[in-house]
Coordinates of C-alpha atoms in Angstrom, one line a residue:
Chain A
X449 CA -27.1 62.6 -2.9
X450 CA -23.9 63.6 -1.4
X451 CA -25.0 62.7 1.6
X452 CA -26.2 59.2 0.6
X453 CA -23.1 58.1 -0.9
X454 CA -21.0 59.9 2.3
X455 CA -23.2 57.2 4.3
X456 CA -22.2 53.9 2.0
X457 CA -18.8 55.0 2.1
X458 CA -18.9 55.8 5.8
X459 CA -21.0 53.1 7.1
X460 CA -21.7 50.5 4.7
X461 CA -18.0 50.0 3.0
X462 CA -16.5 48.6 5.7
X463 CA -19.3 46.1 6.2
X464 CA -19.6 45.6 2.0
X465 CA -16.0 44.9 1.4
X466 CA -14.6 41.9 2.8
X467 CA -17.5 40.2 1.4
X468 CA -16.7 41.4 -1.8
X469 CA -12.9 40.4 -1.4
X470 CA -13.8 37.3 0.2
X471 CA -16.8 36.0 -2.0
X472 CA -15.9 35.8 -5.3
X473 CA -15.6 33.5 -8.2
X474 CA -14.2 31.0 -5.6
X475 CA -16.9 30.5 -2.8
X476 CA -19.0 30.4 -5.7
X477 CA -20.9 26.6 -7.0
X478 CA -17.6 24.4 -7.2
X479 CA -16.7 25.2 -3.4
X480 CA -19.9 24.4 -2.7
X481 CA -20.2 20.9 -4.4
X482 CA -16.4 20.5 -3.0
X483 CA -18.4 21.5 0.1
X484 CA -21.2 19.1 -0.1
X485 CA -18.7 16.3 -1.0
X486 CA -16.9 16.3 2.2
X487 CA -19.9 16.3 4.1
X488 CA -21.4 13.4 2.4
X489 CA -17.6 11.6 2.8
X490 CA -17.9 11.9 6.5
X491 CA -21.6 11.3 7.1
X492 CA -23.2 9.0 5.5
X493 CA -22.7 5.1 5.3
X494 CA -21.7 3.7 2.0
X495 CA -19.7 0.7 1.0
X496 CA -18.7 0.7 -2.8
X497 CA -15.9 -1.1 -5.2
X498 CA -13.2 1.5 -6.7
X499 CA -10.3 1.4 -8.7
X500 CA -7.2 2.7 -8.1
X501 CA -4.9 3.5 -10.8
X502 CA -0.7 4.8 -10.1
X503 CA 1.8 4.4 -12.4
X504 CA 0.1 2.2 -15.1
X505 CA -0.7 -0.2 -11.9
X506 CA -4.6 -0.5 -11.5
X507 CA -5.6 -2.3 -8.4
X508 CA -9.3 -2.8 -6.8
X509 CA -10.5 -2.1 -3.2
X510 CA -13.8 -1.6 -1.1
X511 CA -14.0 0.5 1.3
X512 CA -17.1 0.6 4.1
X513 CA -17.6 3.7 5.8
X514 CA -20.3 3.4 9.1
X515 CA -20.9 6.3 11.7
X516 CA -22.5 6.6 14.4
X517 CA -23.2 8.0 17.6
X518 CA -20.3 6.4 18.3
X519 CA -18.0 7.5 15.8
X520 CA -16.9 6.3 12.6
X521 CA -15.8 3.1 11.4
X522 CA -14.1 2.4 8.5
X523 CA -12.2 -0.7 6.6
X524 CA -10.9 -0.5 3.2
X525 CA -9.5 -4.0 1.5
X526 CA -7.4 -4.6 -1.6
X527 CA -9.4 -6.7 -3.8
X528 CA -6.7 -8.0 -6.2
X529 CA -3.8 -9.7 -4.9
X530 CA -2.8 -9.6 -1.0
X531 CA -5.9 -9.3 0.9
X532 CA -4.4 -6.2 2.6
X533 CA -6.8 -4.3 4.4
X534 CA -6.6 -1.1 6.9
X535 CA -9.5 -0.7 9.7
X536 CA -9.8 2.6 11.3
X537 CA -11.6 3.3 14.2
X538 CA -11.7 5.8 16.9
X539 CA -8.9 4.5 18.2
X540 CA -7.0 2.2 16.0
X541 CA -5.6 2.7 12.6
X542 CA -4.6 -1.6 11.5
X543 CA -2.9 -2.6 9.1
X544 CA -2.9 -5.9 7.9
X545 CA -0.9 -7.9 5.1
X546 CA -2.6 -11.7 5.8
X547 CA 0.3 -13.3 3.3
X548 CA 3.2 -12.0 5.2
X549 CA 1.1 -12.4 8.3
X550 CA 1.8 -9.1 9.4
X551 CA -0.3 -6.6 11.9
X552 CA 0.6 -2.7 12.0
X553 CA -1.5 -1.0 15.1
X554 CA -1.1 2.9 15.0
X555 CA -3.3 5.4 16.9
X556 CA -5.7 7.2 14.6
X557 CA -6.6 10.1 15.3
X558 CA -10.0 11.5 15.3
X559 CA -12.2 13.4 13.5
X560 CA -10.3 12.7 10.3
X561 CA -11.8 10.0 8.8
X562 CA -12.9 11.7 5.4
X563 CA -10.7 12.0 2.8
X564 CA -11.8 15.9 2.6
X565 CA -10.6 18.6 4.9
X566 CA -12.6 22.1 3.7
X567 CA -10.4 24.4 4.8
X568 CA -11.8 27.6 7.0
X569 CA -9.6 30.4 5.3
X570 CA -10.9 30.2 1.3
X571 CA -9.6 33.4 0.7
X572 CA -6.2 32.0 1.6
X573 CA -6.8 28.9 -0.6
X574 CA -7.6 31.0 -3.4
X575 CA -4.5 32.6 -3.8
X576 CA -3.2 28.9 -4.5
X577 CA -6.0 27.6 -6.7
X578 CA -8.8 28.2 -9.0
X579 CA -11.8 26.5 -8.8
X580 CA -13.8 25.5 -11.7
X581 CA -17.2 23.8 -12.1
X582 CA -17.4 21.7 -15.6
X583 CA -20.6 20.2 -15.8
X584 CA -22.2 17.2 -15.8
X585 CA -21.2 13.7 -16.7
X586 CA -21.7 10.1 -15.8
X587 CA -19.7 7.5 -13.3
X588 CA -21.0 4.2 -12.5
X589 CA -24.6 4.9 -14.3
X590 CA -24.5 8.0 -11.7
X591 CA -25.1 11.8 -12.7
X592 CA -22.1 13.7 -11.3
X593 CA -20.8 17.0 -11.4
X594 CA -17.0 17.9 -12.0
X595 CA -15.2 20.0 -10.3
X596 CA -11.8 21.3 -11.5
X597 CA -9.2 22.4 -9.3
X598 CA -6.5 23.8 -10.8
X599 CA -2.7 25.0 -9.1
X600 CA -2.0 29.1 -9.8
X601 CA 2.0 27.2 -9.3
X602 CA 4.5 24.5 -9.8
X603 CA 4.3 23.6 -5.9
X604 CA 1.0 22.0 -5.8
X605 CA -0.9 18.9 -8.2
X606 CA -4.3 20.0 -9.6
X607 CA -7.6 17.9 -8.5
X608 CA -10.1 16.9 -10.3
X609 CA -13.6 15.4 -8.5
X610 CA -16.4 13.8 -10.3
X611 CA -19.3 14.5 -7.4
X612 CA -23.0 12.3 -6.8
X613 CA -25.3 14.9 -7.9
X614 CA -27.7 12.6 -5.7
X615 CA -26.1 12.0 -2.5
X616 CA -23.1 14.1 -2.7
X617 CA -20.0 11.3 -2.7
X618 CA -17.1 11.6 -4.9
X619 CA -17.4 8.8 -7.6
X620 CA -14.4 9.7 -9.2
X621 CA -11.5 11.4 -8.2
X622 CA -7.6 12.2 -10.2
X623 CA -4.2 14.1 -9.3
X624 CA -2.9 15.9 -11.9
X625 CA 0.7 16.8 -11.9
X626 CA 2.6 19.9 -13.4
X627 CA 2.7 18.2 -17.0
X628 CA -1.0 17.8 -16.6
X629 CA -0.9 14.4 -16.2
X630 CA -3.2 12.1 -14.5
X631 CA -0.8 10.4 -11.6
X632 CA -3.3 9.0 -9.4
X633 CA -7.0 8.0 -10.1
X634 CA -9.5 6.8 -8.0
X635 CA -13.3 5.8 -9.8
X636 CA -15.8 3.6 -7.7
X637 CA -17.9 1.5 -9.9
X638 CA -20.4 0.4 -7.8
X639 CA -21.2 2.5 -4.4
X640 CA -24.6 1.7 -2.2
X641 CA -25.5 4.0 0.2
X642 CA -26.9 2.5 3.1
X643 CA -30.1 4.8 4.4
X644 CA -32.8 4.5 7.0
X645 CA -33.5 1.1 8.4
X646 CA -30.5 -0.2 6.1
X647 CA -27.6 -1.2 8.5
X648 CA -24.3 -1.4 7.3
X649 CA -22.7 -4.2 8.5
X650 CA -18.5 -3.6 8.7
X651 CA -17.5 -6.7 9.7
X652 CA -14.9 -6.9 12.7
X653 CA -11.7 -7.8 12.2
X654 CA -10.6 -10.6 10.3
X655 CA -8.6 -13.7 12.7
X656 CA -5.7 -12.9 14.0
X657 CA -3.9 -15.8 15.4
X658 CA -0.2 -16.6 16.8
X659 CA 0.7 -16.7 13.8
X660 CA 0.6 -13.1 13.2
X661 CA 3.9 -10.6 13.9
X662 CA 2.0 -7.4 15.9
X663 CA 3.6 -4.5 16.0
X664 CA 2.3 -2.0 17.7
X665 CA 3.2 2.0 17.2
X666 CA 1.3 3.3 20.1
X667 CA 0.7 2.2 23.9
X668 CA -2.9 3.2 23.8
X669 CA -2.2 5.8 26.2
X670 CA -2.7 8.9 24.2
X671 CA -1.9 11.2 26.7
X672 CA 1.6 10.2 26.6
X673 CA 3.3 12.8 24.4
X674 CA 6.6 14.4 24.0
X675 CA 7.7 18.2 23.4
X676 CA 9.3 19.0 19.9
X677 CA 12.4 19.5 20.0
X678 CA 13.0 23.0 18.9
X679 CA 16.6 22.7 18.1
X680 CA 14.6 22.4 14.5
X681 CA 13.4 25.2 12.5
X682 CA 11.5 25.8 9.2
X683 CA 11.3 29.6 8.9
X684 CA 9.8 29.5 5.2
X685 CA 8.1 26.5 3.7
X686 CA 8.2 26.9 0.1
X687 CA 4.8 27.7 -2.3
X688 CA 3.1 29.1 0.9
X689 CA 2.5 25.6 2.8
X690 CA 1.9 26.7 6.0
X691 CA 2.9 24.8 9.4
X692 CA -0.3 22.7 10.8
X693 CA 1.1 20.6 13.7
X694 CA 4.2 19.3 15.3
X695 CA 4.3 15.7 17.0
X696 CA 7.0 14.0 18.4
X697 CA 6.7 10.0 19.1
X698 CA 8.7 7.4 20.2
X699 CA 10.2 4.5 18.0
X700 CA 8.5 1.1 19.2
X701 CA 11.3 -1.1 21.1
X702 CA 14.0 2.0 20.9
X703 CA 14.8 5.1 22.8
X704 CA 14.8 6.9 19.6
X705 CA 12.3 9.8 18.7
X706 CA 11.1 11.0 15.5
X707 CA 9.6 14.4 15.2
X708 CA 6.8 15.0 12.6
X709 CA 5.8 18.2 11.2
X710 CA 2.6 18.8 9.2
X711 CA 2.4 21.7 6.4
X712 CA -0.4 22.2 4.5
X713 CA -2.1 24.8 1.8
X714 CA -5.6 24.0 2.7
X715 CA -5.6 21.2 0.3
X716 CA -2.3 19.4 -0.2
X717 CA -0.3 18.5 2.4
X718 CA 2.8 17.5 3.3
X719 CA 5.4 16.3 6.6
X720 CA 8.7 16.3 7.5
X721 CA 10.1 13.7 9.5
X722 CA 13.0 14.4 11.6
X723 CA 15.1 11.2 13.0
X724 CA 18.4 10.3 13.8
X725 CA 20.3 8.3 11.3
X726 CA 19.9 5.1 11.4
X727 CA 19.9 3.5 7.6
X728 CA 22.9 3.7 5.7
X729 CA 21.5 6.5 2.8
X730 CA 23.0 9.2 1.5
X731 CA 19.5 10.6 0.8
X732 CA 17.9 12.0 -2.8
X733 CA 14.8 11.7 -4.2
X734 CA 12.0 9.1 -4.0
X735 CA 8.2 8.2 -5.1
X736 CA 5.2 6.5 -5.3
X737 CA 2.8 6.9 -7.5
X738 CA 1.8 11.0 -6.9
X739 CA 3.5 10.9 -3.3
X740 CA 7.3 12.3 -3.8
X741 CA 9.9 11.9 -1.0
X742 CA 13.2 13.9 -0.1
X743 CA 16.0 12.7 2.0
X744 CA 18.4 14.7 3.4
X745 CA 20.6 14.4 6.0
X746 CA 21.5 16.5 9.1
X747 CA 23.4 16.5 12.1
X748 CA 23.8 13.2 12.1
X749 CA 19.7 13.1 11.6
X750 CA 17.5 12.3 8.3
X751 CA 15.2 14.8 7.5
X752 CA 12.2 13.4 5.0
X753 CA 9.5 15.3 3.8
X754 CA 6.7 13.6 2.2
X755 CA 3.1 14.1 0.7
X756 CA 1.3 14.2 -2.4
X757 CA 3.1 16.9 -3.9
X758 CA 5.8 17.3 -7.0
X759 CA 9.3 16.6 -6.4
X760 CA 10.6 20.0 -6.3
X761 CA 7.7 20.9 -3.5
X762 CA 9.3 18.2 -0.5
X763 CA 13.1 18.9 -1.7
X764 CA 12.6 22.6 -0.7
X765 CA 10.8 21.7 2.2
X766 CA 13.6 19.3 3.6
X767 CA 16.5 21.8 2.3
X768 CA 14.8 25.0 4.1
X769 CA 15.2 22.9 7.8
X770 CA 18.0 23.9 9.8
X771 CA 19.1 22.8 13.2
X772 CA 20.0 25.8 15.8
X773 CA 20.8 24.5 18.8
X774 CA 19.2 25.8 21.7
Chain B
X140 CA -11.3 -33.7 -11.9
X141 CA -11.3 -34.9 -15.2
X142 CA -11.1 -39.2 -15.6
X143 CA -8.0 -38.4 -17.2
X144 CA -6.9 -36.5 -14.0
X145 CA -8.2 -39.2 -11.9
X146 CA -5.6 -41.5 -13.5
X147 CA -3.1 -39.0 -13.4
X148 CA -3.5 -38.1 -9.8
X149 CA -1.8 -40.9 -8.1
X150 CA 1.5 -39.5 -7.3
X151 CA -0.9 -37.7 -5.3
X152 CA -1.7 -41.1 -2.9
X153 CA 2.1 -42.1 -4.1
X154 CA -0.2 -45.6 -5.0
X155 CA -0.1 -46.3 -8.7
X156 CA -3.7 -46.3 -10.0
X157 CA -5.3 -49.4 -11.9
X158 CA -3.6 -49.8 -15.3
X159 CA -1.0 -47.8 -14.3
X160 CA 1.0 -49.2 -17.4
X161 CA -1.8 -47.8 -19.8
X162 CA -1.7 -44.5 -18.4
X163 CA 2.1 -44.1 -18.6
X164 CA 2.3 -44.9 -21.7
X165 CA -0.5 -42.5 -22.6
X166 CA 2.0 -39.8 -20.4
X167 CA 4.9 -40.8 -22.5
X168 CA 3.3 -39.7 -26.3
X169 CA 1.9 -36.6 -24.5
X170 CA 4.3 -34.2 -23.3
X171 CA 1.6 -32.0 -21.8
X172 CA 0.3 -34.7 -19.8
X173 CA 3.9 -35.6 -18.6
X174 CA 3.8 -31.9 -17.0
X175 CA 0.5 -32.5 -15.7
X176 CA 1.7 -35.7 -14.0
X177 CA 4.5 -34.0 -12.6
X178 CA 2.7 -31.5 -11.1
X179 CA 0.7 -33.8 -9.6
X180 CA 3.8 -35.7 -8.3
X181 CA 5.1 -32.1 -6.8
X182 CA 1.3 -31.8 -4.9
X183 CA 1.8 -35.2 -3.7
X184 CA 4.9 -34.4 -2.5
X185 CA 4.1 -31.1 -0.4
X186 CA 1.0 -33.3 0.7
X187 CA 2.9 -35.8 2.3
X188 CA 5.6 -33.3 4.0
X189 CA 8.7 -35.2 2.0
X190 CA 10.3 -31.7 0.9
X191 CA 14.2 -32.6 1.0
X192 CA 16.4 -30.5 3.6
X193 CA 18.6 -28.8 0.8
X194 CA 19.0 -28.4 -3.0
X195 CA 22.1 -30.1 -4.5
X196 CA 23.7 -27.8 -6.7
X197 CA 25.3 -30.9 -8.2
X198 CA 22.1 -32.3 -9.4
X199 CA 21.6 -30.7 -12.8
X200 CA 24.8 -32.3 -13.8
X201 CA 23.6 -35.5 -12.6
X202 CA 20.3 -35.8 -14.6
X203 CA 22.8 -34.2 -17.6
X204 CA 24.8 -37.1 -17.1
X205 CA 21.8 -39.6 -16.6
X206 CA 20.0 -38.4 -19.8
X207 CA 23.2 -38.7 -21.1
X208 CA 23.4 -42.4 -20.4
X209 CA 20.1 -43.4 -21.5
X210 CA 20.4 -41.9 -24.7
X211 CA 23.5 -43.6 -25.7
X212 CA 21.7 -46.8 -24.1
X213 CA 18.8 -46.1 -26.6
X214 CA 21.6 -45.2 -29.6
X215 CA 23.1 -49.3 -29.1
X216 CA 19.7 -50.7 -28.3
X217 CA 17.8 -50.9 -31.9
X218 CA 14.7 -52.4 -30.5
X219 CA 13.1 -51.4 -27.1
X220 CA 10.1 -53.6 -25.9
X221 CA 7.0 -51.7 -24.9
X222 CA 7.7 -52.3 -21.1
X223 CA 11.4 -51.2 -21.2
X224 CA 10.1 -48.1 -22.7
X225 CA 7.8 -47.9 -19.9
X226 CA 10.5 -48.3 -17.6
X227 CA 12.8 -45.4 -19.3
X228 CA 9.4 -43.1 -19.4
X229 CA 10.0 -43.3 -15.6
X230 CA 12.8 -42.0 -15.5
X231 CA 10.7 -39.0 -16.2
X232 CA 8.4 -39.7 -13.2
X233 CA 10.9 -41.6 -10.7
X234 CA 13.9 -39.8 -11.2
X235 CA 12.1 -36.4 -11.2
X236 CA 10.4 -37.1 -8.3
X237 CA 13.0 -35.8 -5.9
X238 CA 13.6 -33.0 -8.6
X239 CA 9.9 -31.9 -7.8
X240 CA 10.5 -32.2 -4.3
X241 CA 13.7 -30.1 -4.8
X242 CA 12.2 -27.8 -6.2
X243 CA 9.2 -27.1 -4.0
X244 CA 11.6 -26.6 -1.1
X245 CA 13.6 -23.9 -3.1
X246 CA 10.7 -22.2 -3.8
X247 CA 9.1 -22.4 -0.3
X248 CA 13.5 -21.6 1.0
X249 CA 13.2 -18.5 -1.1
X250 CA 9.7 -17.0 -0.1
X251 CA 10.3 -17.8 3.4
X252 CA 13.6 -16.0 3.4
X253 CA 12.4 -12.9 1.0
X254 CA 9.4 -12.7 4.0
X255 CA 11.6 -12.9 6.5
X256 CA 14.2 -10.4 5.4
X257 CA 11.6 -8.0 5.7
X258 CA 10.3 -8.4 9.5
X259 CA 13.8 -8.1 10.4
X260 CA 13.9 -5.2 9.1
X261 CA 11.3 -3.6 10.4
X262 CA 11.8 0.1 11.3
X263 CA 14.1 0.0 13.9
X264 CA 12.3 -2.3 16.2
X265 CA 14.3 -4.4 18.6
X266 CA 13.7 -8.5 17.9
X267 CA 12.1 -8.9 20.9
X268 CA 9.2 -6.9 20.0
X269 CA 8.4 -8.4 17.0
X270 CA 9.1 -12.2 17.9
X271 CA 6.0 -14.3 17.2
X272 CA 5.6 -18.2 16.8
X273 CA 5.3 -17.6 13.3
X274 CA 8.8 -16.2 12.5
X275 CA 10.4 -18.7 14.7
X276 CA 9.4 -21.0 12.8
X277 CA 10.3 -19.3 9.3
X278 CA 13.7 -18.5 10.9
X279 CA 14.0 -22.4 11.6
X280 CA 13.0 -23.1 8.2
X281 CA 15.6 -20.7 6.6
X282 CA 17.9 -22.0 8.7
X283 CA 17.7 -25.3 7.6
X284 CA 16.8 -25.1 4.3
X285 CA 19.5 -22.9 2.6
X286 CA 22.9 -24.5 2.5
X287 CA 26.1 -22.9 1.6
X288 CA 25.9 -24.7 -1.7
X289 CA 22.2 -24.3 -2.0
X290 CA 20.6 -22.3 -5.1
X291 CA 16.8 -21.5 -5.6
X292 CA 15.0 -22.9 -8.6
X293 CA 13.2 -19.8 -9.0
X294 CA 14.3 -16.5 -7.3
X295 CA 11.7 -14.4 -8.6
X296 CA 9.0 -13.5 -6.2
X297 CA 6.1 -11.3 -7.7
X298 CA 5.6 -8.2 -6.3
X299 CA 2.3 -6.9 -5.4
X300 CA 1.4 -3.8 -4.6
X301 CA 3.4 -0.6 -4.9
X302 CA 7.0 0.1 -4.0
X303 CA 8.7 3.1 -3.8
X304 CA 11.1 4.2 -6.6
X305 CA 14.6 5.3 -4.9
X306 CA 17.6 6.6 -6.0
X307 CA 19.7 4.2 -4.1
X308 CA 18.4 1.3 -2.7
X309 CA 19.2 0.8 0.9
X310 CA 18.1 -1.9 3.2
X311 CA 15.2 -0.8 4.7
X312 CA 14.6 2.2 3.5
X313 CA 11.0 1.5 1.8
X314 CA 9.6 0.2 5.2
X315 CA 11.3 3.3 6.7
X316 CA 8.9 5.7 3.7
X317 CA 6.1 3.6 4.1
X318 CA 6.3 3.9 7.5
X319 CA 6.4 8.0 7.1
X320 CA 3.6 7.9 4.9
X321 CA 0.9 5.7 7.0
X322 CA 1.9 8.7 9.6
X323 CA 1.5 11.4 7.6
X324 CA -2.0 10.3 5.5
X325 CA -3.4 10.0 9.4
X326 CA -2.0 12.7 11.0
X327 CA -2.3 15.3 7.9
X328 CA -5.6 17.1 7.3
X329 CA -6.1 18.2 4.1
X330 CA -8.3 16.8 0.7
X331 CA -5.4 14.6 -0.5
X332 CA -6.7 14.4 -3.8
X333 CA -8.6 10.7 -3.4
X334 CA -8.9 8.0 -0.5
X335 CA -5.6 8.3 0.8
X336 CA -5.9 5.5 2.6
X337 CA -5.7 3.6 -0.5
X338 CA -2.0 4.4 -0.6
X339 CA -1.4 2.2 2.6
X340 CA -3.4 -0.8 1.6
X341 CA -1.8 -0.5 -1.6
X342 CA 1.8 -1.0 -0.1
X343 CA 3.7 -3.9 -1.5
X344 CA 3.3 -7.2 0.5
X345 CA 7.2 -7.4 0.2
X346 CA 7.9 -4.4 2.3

């Protein structure tokens, strides 16, 4: 007997335990329907009608969502009002705003056309939040599942996803913020997955004549890129965001640069932008709808973070960067 | 079109209709049908490309004054003949006419300058990059259509979309956020709570 358990200490333990650590409650069903969602997101090819409610402002889109060989194509058009509409491809992201006549041309950047990012490190995630799975219910004369993710702090909104039982695509989705409000909603009430022999047609751009103002934020030449300046440092993001990626770009039509940092948690994100001053603000607080902004300025620079985040999340982020000169 | 439309529609053609005497004196006990013909007069108007150059900012005065003067006309006339009274209706219909026109152009002044404020502004992009046939000819159009003295009938221009709430409202500092957010939805990889794309196409066509 003593010998057995001298064996699972010795031998098996060291295999047994980070399982144990790493599998619990967490990595359980709800990760996996999260999972299943943000394979479905990226995969398959759907076009559907959602609404999209912010700040007691409801508006309607339809987004199409093709891939294949390929890549992915997507396009995603404001139903109510403005015919605005954004087209990614595996190059492009376009903006366009047909009333203003108006043509934004970014680079996108690949491999990021779903919504959902699973992180790899859950055990990380889980010291953030809890995951819960809720049950059943019903969107769009769908069975779903619901999935409750809820913040362990005040750094980080709560999620909530109502998931296709069938196919796996989020039907529903909502932000909740600290006061466990709803600040941003997304519901799709109609969604047609197109399967087999079905094609999905995503139409090619609408007509853009000489009439439209382009603007374009990239040369196409994505191997052009510049080195961060590291005059900048972010020792300690606050909440345990952690440090992603670091570009640095060059203004359209200026010698200016602005320098972009990406934090994330595994689920929410957020990015500093570093530029010199050029708008006459004394900085403070801004948002829209669940995104919050914080200005601050800086050596004669304006330091912005960003994201869908609360407030108090982006202003310690922008007040923990310092500038060190090198 | 309604037959009642028909016969209110030809300030459309700027050719009176058939029994255009009947119809006006249909407008005249209808005050809802005297809106209707005006709008129809304003159409007409933007139709034929007759929008005046500028808005006299003298010109409520003037129809004060001239409403003025046909009332006391009315006051020492007991007895107006059907046909005078058809001429006075006009007044409604000729003498607004270059209202209506006046009014289109301050409307069209206003949105063209609230849409061009906006490219100009865009995030610190030189003119030159940004100069299309289209803004020339808004930037001609502001330039001639807003006088020193000029004022705009209606200066309210719906949003649409979403704006940002700031603390402080700088000149271009909502093109400069949204600007930071299209960049960070694309370039950030995480869940993001919904379609974050949604965000950008949700922008306010103002911006």
């Amino acid at each position: 007997m003593g010998r057995k358990l001298n064996f699972l200490s010795k031998r098996l333990l060291p295999i047994l335990l980070p399982t144990l650590i790493s599998a619990p409650v967490f990595a359980g069903p709800a990760m996996e329907w999260v999972q299943k969602m943000s394979d479905a997101m990226r995969n398959l090819n759907y076009r559907g009608d959602f609404v999209y409610l912010h700040e007691n402002q409801l508006e309607s889109m339809r987004i199409s969502h093709y891939r294949d060989v390929h890549g992915e194509k997507e396009r995603l058009i404001s139903l109510n009002g403005e015919a605005r509409e954004v087209i990614r491809d595996n190059q492009n992201l376009t903006c366009i705003w047909p009333s203003s006549r108006k043509v934004v041309i970014d680079m996108s950047r690949k491999n990021n056309f779903s919504p959902i990012f699973i992180p790899e490190d859950i055990v990380r995630l889980e010291k953030f939040y809890e995951m819960k799975l809720l049950g059943k219910d019903r969107v769009a004369d769908m069975s779903v599942m619901v999935v409750h993710i809820v913040p362990r702090d005040k750094f980080r909104y709560g999620m909530k996803f109502w998931i296709n039982e069938q196919n796996g695509l989020m039907m529903k989705s909502s932000l909740i913020n600290e006061d466990n409000k709803v600040v941003e909603e997304v519901m799709f009430t109609s969604l047609k997955v197109y399967e087999g022999d079905e094609k999905l047609v995503i139409d090619t751009m609408p007509p853009i004549d000489d009439s439209f103002t382009m603007i374009r934020f990239h040369s196409g030449d994505s191997s052009k890129s510049f080195d961060a300046d590291r005059s900048w440092k972010l020792e300690q993001a606050p909440g345990g965001f952690w440090r992603d990626s670091v570009f640095k770009r060059q203004i359209p039509g200026s010698e200016q640069f602005v320098q972009q940092m990406v934090f994330t948690d595994g689920l929410a994100s957020l990015s500093v932008f570093i530029e010199r001053q050029t708008l006459d603000t004394k900085g403070g607080s801004s948002s829209m709808g669940a995104v919050n902004a914080y200005i601050r300025i800086l050596n004669n620079h304006s330091v912005t973070a960003i994201g869908e985040v609360p407030a108090i999340t982006v202003r310690q982020l922008a007040e923990s960067v310092s500038y060190q000169a090198q | 079109m309604t037959d009642l439309d028909d016969k209110l529609a030809f300030p459309l053609d700027d050719h009176p209709a058939e029994n255009a005497d009947e119809n006006l004196d249909e407008v005249i006990g209808d005050v809802n049908l005297q809106y209707r013909m005006r709008r129809y007069q304003m159409i007409g108007e933007v139709m034929r490309h007759e929008l005046p150059d500028a808005i006299d900012t003298e010109f409520h005065s003037n129809v004060m004054q001239r409403i003025r003067a046909e009332a006391e006309s009315q006051n020492t006339t007991p007895s107006v003949p059907d046909n005078a009274q058809s001429a006075n209706s006009i007044l409604s219909w000729a003498w607004l006419k270059p209202f209506a026109g006046l009014a289109v152009a301050a409307s069209v002044a206003v949105v063209t300058v609230l849409l061009w404020q906006p490219i100009k502004q865009e995030s610190g992009l030189s003119d030159d990059s940004v100069v299309s046939a289209e803004q020339l000819k808004i930037q001609q159009l502001a330039g001639q259509q807003i006088q020193a003295n000029a004022v705009p009938v209606s200066t309210k221009v719906q949003p649409v979309g979403m704006r940002w709430k700031l603390e402080s409202e700088t000149p271009g500092l909502q093109q400069k956020l949204n600007s930071y957010l299209v960049n960070h939805t694309e370039y950030s990889s995480s869940m993001q709570g919904l379609i974050p794309q949604a965000r950008v196409a949700g922008f306010d066509t103002q911006q």
